[in-house]
mmCIF file of C-alpha atoms and ligand atoms in Angstrom:
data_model
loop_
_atom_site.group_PDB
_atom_site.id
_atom_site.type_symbol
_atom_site.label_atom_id
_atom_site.label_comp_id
_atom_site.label_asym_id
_atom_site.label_seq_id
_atom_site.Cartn_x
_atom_site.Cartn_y
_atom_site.Cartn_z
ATOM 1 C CA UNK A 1 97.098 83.657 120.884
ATOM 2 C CA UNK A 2 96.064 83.829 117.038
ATOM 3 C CA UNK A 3 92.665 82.095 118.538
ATOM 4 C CA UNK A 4 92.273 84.632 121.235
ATOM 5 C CA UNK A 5 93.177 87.811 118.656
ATOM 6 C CA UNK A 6 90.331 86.271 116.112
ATOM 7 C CA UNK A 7 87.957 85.757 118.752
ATOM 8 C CA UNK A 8 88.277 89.229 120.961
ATOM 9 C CA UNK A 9 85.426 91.399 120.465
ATOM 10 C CA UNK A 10 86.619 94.402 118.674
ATOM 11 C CA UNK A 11 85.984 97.841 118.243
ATOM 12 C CA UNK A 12 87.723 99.725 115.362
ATOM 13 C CA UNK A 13 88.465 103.623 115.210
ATOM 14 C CA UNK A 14 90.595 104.368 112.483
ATOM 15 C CA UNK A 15 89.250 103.001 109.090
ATOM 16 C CA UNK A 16 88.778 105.186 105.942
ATOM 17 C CA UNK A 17 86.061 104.028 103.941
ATOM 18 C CA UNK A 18 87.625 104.651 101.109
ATOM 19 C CA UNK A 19 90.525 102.831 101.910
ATOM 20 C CA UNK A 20 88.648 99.358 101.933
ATOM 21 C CA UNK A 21 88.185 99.586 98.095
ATOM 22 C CA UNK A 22 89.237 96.103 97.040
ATOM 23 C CA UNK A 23 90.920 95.859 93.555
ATOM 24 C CA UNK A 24 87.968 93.512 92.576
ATOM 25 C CA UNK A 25 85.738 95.860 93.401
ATOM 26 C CA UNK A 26 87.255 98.811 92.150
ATOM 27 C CA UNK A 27 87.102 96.943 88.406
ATOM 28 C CA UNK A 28 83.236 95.521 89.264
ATOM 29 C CA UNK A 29 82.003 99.126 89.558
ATOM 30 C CA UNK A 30 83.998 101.084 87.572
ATOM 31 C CA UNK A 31 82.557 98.494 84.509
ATOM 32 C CA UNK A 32 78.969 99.275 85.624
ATOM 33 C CA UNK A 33 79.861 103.053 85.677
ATOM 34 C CA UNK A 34 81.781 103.265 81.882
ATOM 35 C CA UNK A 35 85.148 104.205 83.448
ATOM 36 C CA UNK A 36 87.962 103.505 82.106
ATOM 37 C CA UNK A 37 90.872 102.054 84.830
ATOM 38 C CA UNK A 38 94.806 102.153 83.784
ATOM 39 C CA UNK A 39 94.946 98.956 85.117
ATOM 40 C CA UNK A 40 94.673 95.866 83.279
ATOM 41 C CA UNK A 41 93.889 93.555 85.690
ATOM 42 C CA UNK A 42 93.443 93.179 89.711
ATOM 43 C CA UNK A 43 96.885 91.843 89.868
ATOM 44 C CA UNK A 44 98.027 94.833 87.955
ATOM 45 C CA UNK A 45 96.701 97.571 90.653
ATOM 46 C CA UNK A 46 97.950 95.178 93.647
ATOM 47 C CA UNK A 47 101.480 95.368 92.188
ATOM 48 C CA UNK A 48 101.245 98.763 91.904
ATOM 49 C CA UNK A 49 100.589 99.010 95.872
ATOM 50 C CA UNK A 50 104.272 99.925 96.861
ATOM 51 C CA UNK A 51 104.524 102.855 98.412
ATOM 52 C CA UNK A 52 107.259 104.680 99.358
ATOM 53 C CA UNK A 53 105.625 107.868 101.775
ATOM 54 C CA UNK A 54 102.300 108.835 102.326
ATOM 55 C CA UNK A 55 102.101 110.527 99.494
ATOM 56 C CA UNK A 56 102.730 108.218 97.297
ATOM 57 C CA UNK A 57 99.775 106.252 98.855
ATOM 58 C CA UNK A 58 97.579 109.168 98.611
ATOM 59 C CA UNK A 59 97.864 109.649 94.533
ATOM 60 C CA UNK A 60 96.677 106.124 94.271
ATOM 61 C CA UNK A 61 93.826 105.983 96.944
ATOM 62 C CA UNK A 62 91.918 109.307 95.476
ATOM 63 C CA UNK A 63 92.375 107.497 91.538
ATOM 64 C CA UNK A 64 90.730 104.376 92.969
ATOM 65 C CA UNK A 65 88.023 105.978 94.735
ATOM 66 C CA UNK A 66 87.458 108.132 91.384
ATOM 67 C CA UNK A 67 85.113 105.282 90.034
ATOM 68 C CA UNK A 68 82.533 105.440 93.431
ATOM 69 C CA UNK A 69 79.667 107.226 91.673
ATOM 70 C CA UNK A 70 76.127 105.583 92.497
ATOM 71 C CA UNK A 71 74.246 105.304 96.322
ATOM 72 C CA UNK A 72 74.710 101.995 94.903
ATOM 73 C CA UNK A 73 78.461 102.083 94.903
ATOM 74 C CA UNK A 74 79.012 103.820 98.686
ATOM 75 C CA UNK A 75 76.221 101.478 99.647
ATOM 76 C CA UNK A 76 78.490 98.308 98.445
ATOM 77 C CA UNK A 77 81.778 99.756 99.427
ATOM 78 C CA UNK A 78 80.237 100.133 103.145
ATOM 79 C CA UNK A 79 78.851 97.156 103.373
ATOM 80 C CA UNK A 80 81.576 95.112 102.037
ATOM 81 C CA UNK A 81 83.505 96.165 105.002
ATOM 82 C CA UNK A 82 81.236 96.138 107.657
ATOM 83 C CA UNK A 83 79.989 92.460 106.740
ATOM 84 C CA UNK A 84 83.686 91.634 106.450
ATOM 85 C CA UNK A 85 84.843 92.724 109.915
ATOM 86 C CA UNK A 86 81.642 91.776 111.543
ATOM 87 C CA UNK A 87 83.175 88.386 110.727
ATOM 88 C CA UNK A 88 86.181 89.361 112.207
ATOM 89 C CA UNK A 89 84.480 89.595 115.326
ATOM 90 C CA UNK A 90 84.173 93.972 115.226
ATOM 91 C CA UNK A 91 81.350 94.904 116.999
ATOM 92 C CA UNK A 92 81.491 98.555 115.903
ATOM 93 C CA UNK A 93 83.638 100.693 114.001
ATOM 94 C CA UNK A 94 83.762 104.738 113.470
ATOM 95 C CA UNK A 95 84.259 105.246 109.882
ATOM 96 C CA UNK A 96 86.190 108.079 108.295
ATOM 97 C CA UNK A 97 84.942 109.234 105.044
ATOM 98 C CA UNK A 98 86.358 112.228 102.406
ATOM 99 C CA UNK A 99 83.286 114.160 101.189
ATOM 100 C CA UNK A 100 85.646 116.456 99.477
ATOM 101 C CA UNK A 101 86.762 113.536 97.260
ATOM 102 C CA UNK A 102 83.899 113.033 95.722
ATOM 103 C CA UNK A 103 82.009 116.579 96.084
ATOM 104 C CA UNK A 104 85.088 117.311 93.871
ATOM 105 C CA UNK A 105 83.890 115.017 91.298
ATOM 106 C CA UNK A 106 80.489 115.955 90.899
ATOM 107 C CA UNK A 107 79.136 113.314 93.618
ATOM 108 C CA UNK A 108 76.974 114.975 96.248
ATOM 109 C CA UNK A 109 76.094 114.258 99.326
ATOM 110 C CA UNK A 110 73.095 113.174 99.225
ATOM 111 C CA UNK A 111 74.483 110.352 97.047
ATOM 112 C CA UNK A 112 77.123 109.072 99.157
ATOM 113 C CA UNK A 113 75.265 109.629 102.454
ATOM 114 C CA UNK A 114 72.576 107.492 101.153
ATOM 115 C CA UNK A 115 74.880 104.842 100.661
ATOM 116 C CA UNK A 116 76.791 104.337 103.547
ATOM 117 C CA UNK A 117 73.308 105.181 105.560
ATOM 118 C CA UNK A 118 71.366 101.852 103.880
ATOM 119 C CA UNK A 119 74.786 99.899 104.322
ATOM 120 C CA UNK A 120 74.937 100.908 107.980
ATOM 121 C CA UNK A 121 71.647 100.204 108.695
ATOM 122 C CA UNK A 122 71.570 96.746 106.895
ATOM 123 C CA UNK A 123 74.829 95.941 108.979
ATOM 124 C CA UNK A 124 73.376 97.005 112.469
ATOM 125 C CA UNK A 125 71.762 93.375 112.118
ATOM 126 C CA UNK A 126 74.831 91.737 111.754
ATOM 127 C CA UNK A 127 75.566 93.341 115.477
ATOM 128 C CA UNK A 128 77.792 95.809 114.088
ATOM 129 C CA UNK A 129 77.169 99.014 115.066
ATOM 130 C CA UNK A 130 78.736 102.160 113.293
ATOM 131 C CA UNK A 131 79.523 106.249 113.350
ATOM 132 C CA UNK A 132 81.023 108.352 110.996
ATOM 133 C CA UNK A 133 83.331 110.586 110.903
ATOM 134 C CA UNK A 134 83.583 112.998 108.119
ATOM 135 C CA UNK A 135 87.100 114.398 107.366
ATOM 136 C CA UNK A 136 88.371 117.951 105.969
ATOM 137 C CA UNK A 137 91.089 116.938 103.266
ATOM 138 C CA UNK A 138 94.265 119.215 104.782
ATOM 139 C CA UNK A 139 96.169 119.586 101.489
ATOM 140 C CA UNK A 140 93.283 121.752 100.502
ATOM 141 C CA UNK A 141 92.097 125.438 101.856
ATOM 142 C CA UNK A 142 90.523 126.002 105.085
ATOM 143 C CA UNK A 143 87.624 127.534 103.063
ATOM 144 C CA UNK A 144 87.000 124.305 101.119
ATOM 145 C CA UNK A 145 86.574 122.796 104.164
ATOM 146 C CA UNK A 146 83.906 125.144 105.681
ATOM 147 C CA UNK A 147 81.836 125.060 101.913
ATOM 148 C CA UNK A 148 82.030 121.474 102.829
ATOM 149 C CA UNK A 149 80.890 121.369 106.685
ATOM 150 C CA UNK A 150 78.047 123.609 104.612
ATOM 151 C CA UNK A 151 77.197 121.142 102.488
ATOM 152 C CA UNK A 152 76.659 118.571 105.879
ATOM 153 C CA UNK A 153 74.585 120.843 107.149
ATOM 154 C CA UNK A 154 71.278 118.349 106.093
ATOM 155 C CA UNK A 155 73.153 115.313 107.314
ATOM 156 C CA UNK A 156 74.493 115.882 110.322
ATOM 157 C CA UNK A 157 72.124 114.349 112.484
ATOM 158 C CA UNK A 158 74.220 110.819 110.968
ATOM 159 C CA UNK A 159 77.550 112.288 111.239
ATOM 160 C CA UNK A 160 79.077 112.109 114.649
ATOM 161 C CA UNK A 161 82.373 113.798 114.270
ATOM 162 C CA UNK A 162 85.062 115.794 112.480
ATOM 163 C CA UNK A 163 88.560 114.408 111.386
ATOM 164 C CA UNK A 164 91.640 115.890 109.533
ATOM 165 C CA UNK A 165 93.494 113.399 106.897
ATOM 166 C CA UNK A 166 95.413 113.695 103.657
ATOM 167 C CA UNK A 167 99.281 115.076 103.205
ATOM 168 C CA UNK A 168 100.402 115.807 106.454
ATOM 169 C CA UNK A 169 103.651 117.538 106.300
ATOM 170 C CA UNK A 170 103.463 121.271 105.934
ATOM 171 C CA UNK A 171 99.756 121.297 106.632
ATOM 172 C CA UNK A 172 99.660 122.017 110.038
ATOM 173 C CA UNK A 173 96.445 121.809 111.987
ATOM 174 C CA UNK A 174 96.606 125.351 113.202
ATOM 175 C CA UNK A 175 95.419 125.642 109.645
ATOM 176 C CA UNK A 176 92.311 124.576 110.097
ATOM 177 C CA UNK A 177 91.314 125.999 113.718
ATOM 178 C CA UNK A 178 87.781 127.572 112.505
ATOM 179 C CA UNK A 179 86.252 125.303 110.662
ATOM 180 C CA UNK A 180 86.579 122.553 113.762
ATOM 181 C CA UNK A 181 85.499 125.525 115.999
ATOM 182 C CA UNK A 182 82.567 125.750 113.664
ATOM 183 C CA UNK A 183 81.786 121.674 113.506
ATOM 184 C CA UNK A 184 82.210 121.831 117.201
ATOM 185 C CA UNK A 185 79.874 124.706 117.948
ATOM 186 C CA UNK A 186 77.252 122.823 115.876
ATOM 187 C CA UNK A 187 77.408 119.602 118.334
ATOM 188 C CA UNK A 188 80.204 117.594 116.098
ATOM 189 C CA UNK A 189 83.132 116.057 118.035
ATOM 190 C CA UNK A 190 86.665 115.975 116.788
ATOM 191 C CA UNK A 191 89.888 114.108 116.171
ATOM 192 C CA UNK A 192 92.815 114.240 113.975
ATOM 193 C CA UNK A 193 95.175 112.256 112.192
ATOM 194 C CA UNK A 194 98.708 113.671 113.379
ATOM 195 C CA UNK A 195 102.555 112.521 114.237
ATOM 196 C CA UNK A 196 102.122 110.470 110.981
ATOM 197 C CA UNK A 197 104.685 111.960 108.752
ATOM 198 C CA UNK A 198 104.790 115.424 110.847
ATOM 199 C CA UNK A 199 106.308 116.215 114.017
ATOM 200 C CA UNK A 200 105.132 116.059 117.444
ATOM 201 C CA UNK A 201 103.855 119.695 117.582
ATOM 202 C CA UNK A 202 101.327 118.599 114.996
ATOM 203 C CA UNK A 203 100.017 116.672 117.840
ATOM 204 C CA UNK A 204 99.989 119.375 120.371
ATOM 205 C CA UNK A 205 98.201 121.476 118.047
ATOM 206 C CA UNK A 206 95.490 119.076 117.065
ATOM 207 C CA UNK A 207 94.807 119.042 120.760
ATOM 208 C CA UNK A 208 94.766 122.923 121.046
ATOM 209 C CA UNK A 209 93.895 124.320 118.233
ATOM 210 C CA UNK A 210 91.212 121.892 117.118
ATOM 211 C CA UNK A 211 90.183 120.274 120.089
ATOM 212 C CA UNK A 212 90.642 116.887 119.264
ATOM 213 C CA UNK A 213 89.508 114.107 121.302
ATOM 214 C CA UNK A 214 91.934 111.409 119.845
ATOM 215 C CA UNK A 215 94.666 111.348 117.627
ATOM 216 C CA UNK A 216 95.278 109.657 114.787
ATOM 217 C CA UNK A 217 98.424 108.014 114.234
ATOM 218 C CA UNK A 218 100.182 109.857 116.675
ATOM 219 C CA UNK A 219 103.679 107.520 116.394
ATOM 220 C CA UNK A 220 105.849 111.061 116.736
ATOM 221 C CA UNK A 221 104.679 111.529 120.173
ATOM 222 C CA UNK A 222 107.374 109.366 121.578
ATOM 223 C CA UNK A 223 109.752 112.172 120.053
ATOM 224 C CA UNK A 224 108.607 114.854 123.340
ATOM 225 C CA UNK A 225 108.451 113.004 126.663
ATOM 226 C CA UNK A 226 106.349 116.406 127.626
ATOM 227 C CA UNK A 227 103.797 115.337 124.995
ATOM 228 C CA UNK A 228 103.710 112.149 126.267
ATOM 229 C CA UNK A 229 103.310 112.751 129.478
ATOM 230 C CA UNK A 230 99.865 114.872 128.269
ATOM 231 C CA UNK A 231 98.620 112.041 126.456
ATOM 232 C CA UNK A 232 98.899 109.800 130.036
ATOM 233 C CA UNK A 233 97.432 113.151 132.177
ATOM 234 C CA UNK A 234 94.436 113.261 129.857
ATOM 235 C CA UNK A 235 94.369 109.917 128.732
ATOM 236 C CA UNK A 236 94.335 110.796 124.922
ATOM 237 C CA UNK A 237 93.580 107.620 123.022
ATOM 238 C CA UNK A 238 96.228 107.434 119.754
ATOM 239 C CA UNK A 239 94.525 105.090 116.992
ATOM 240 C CA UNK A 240 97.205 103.385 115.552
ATOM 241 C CA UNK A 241 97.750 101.664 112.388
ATOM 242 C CA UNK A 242 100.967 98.955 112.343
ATOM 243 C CA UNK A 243 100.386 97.882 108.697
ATOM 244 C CA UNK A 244 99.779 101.222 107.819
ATOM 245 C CA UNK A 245 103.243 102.468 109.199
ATOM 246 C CA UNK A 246 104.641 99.714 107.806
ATOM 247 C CA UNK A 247 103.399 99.963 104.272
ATOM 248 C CA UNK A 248 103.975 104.265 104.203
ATOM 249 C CA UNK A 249 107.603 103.796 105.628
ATOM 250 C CA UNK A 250 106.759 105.413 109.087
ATOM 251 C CA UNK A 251 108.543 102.290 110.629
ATOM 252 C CA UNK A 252 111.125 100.003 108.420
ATOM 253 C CA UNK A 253 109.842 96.702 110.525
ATOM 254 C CA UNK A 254 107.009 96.248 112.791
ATOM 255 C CA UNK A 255 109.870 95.089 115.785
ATOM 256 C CA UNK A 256 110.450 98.588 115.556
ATOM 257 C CA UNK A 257 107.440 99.934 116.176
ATOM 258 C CA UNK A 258 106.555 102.356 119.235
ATOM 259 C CA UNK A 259 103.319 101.210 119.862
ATOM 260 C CA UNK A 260 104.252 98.777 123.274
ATOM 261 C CA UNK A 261 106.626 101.343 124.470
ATOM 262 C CA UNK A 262 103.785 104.002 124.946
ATOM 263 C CA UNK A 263 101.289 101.520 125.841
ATOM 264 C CA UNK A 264 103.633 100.554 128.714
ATOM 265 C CA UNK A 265 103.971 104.228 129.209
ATOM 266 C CA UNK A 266 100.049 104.466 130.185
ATOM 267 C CA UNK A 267 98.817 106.188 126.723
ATOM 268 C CA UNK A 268 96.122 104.860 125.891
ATOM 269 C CA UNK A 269 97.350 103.083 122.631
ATOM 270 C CA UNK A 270 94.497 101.582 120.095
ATOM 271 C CA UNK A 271 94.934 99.230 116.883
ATOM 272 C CA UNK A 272 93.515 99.903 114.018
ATOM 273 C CA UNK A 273 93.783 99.223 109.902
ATOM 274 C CA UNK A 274 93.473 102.932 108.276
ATOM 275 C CA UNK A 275 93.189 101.674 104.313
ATOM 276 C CA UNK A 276 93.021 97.870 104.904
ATOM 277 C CA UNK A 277 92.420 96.854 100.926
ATOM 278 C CA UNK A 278 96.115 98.889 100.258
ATOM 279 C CA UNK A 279 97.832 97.838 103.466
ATOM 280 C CA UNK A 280 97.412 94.264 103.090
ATOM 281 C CA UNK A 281 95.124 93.761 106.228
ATOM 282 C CA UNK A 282 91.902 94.119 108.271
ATOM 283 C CA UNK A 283 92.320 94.843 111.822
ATOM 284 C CA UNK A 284 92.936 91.797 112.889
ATOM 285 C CA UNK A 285 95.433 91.419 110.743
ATOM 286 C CA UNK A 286 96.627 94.577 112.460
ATOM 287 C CA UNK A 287 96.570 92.683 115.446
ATOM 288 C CA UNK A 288 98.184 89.447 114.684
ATOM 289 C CA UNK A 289 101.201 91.619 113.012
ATOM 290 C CA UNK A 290 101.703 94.119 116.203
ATOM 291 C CA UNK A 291 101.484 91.103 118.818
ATOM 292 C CA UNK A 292 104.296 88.946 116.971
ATOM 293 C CA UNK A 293 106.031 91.698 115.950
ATOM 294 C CA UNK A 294 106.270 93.163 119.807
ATOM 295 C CA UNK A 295 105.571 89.854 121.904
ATOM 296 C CA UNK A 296 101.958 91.523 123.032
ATOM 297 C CA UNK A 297 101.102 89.168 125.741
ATOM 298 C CA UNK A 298 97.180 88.354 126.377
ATOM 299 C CA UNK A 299 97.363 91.375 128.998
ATOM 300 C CA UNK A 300 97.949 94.208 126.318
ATOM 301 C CA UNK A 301 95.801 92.456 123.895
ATOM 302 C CA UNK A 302 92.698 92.509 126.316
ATOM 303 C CA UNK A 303 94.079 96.712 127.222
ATOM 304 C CA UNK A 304 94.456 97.373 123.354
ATOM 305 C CA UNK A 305 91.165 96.146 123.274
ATOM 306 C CA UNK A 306 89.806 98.240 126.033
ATOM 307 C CA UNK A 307 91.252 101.243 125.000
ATOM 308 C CA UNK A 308 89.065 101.155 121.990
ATOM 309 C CA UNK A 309 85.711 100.737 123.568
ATOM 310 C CA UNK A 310 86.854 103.527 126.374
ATOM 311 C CA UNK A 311 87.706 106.060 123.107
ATOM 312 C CA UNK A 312 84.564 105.952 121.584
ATOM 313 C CA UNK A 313 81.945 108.181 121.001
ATOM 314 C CA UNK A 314 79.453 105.565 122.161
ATOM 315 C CA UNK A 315 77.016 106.168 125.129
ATOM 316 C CA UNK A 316 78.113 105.080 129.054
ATOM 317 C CA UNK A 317 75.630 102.182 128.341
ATOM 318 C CA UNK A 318 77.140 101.389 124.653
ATOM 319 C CA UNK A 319 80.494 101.225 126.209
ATOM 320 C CA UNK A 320 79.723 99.374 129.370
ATOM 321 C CA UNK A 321 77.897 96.472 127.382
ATOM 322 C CA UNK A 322 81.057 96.045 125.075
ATOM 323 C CA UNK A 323 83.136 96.149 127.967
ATOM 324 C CA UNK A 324 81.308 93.516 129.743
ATOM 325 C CA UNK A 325 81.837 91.441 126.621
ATOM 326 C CA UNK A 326 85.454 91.900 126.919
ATOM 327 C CA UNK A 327 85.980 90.650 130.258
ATOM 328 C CA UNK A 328 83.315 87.876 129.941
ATOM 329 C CA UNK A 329 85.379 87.200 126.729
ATOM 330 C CA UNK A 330 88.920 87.516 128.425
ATOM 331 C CA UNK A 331 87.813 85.934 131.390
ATOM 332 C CA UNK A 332 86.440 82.737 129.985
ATOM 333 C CA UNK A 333 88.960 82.595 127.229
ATOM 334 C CA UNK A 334 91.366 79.040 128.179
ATOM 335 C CA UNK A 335 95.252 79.832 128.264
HETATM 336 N N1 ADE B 1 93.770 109.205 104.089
HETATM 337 C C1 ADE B 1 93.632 107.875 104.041
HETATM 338 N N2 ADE B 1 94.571 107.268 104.753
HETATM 339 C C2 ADE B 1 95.348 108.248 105.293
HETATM 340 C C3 ADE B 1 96.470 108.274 106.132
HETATM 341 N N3 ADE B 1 97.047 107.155 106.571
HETATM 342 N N4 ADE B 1 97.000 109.460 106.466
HETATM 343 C C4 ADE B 1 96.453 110.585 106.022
HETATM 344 N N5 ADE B 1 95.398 110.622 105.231
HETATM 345 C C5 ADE B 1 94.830 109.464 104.868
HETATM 346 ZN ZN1 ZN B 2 94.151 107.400 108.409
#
């Protein structure tokens, strides 16, 4: 099975950039840039990597990605990954990024966009293809967020979608209903992280109010068989994240987690890494956790699998030629 997991062709959906800072490099390019870590060492920040809610994650993850300053530094940070996971057998990835972050510090667009542009295209020889999905930070205002879907405006032709992230609780999505009607008037599609931390509704209103395509997250769904019961009827893919919910205390242990129950419920349930250098794994790694941890036979693995490649914003033909790897894959693949 571990042979089979390292081997599928993957697709991954839920992936902040961001989140794939590697102590290592965090201390490489913060050196080159003058800044100053309080860290001593790479072992120092890893211990420092126990988190107790989201939150506590989240104060961590914008201080690390405080020392990306150069095209140079989004163009490593992007490429790092993709090379990585192209190893790991990914054959495309949609990539959240948090413009806000780093418009915050001075960094502007043109900067990062560079970066992860030259990194994307350098990768797309490795036979990793890639999309990006820029997300509105929720613990700030609404009318940050349309300043920054401004600020796009010149790049959008390379960004293919909207997201929501950051502090869930009490930032509802019904918070941020115009500037995804905005982004979606203008050609961008949508999804949301929601049913993290917050409740179910959260989930209902990212569909509603902001149009999303996909959830992310989405682990409180099982809460409202009603909800549930939408995500089957319009086959809503959820892009989950085991290590993730492990790590932020979502679940206590993986054998807990929800993630076979709604697959064998019909949603359409995908596996993903969300901040793999804080987590303590790629999405693989994701993989190989979730199918000891639930007793995944090669069945769900091959529909986990699926799922992906049916939720994403590729072309027919994109999808169709990754799902014909699949099932060549699967199908050849020796017990
Ligand atoms: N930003 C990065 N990772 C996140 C997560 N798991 N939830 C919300 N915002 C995030
Ligand atoms: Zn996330």
């Amino acid at each position: 099975m571990e042979e089979f997991i390292r081997g599928l062709p993957k697709v991954e959906l839920h992936l902040h950039v961001e989140g794939t800072l590697e102590p290592e490099m965090m201390f490489a390019i913060a050196a080159r840039n003058g800044l100053e870590l309080p860290f001593a060492s790479v072992d120092e920040v890893r211990a420092a990597y126990r988190f107790t809610d989201l939150q506590s994650f989240l104060d961590i993850y914008y201080q690390g990605a405080a020392v990306l300053r150069t095209e140079q530094d989004f163009a490593e940070l992007m490429l790092a990954y993709l090379r990585r996971v192209a190893g790991e057998n990914v054959r495309h990835a949609e990539i959240f990024f948090d413009p806000q972050t780093h418009t915050a510090r001075g960094v502007p667009f043109e900067v990062f966009m560079a970066g992860f542009e030259r990194a994307r295209a350098e990768a797309a020889t490795l036979g990793i293809s890639s999309l990006l999905i820029m997300c509105f930070l929720r613990h700030l205002p609404e009318d940050q967020a349309l300043e920054t879907l401004d600020e796009a405006e010149p790049f959008l032709d390379g960004i293919t979608a909207v997201g929501l992230d950051s502090s869930e609780l009490g930032n509802p999505p019904g918070r941020f209903e115009r500037v995804f009607a905005r982004a979606r008037a203008g050609g961008l599609r949508a999804v949301a992280h929601a049913g993290e931390e917050g409740p179910p509704s959260y989930i209902t209103g990212a569909l509603d109010l902001l149009g999303a395509e996909r959830i992310d997250h989405g682990v409180a769904a099982e809460q409202d068989d009603a909800l549930v019961e939408r995500l089957v009827r319009e086959k809503v893919p959820l892009t989950m994240c085991p290590l993730s919910n492990l790590a932020l205390r979502v679940v206590e242990d993986l054998r807990e987690h929800n993630l076979k129950r709604l697959l064998d419920r019909g949603v359409r349930v995908t596996v993903n890494s969300d901040d793999p250098a804080y987590f303590g794994g790629y999405v693989t790694d994701n993989y190989l956790a979730i199918q000891q941890a639930l007793d995944l036979d090669r069945a769900d693995v091959v529909t986990l699998a699926r799922n992906a490649i049916d939720a994403t914003f590729l072309t027919a033909d994109g999808k169709a030629r990754l799902r014909d790897e699949l099932a060549s894959y699967a199908g050849s693949a020796v017990e």
